[in-house]
Structures are given as C-alpha cells and as structure tokens.
Short mmCIF file of C-alpha atoms in Angstrom, two decimals:
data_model
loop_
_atom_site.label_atom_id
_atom_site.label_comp_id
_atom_site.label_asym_id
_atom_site.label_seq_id
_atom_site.Cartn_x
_atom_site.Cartn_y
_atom_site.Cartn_z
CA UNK A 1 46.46 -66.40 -81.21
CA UNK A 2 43.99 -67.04 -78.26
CA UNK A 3 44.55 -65.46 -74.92
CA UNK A 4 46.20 -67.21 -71.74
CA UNK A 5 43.78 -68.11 -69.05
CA UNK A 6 44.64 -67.60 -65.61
CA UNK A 7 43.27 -69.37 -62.45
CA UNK A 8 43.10 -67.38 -59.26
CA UNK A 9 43.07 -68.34 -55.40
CA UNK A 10 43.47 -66.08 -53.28
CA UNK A 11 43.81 -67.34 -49.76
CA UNK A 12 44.67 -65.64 -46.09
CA UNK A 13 43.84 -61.72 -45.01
CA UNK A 14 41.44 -58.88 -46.82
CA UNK A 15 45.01 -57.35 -47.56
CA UNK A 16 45.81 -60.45 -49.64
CA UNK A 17 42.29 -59.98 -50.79
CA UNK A 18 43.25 -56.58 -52.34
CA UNK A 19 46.17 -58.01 -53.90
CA UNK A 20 45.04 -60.37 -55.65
CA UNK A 21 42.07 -58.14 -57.32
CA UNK A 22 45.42 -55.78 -58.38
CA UNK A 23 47.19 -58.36 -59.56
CA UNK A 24 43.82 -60.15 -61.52
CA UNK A 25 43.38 -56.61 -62.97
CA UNK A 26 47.06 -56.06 -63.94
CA UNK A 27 46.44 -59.46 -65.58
CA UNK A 28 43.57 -58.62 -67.46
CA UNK A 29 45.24 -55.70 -68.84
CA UNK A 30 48.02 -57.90 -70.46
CA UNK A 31 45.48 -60.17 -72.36
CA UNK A 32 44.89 -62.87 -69.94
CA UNK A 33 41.40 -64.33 -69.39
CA UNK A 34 40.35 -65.41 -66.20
CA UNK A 35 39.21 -68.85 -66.47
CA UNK A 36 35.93 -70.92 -64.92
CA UNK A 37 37.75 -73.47 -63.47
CA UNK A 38 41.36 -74.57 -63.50
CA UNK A 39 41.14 -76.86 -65.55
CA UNK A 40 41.03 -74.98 -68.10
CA UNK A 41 43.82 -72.50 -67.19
CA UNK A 42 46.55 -72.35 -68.83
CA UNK A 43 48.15 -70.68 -65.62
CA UNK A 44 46.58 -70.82 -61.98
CA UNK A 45 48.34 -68.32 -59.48
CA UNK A 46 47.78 -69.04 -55.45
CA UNK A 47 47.59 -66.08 -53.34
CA UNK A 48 48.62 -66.37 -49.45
CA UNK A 49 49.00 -63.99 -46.96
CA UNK A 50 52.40 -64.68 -44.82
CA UNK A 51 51.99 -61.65 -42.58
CA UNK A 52 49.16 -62.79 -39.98
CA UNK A 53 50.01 -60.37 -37.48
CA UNK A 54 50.01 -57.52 -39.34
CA UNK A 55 47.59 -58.51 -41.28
CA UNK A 56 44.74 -58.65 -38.41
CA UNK A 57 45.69 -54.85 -37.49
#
C-alpha cells in the first residue's frame, strides 16, 4: 500500500506558520508524504489564520 500525499498551504500570521509545520510533522508521523504539487495529492489541507488581531501582538 503506498502512502497518502498531502498538499499544504499555509496562509495568514507566523502563528499559523507554526501550525501548520506541527500539523505537517504530525502528518508525517502517520505515513503521509508531502507532495510537489497538488496535483498529485491525494489530500491538500489550507491553513488560515482567523485571529488578525491577536495574531500581530
């Protein structure tokens, strides 16, 4: 069985920044592959930050 591939953007703050590298590394350790473009990922996650204000603190 081949691994998933995942797609990552990550869009918005540093703090969403740091997320996604946590969530790309919590990825990784399940078996998913990040991919070289999205089109060939089998999944692509999108990353935004929704907390501007706190966010620029």
């Amino acid at each position: 069985m081949k691994s998933p591939k995942v797609g990552f953007v990550s869009l918005g703050c540093p703090k969403a920044l740091v997320d996604s590298e946590r969530i790309l590394t919590q990825l990784r350790t399940e078996g998913y592959q990040v991919a070289s473009d999205y089109d060939g990922a089998d999944l692509v996650v999108v990353n935004t930050c929704g907390f501007i204000e706190s966010a620029v603190q």
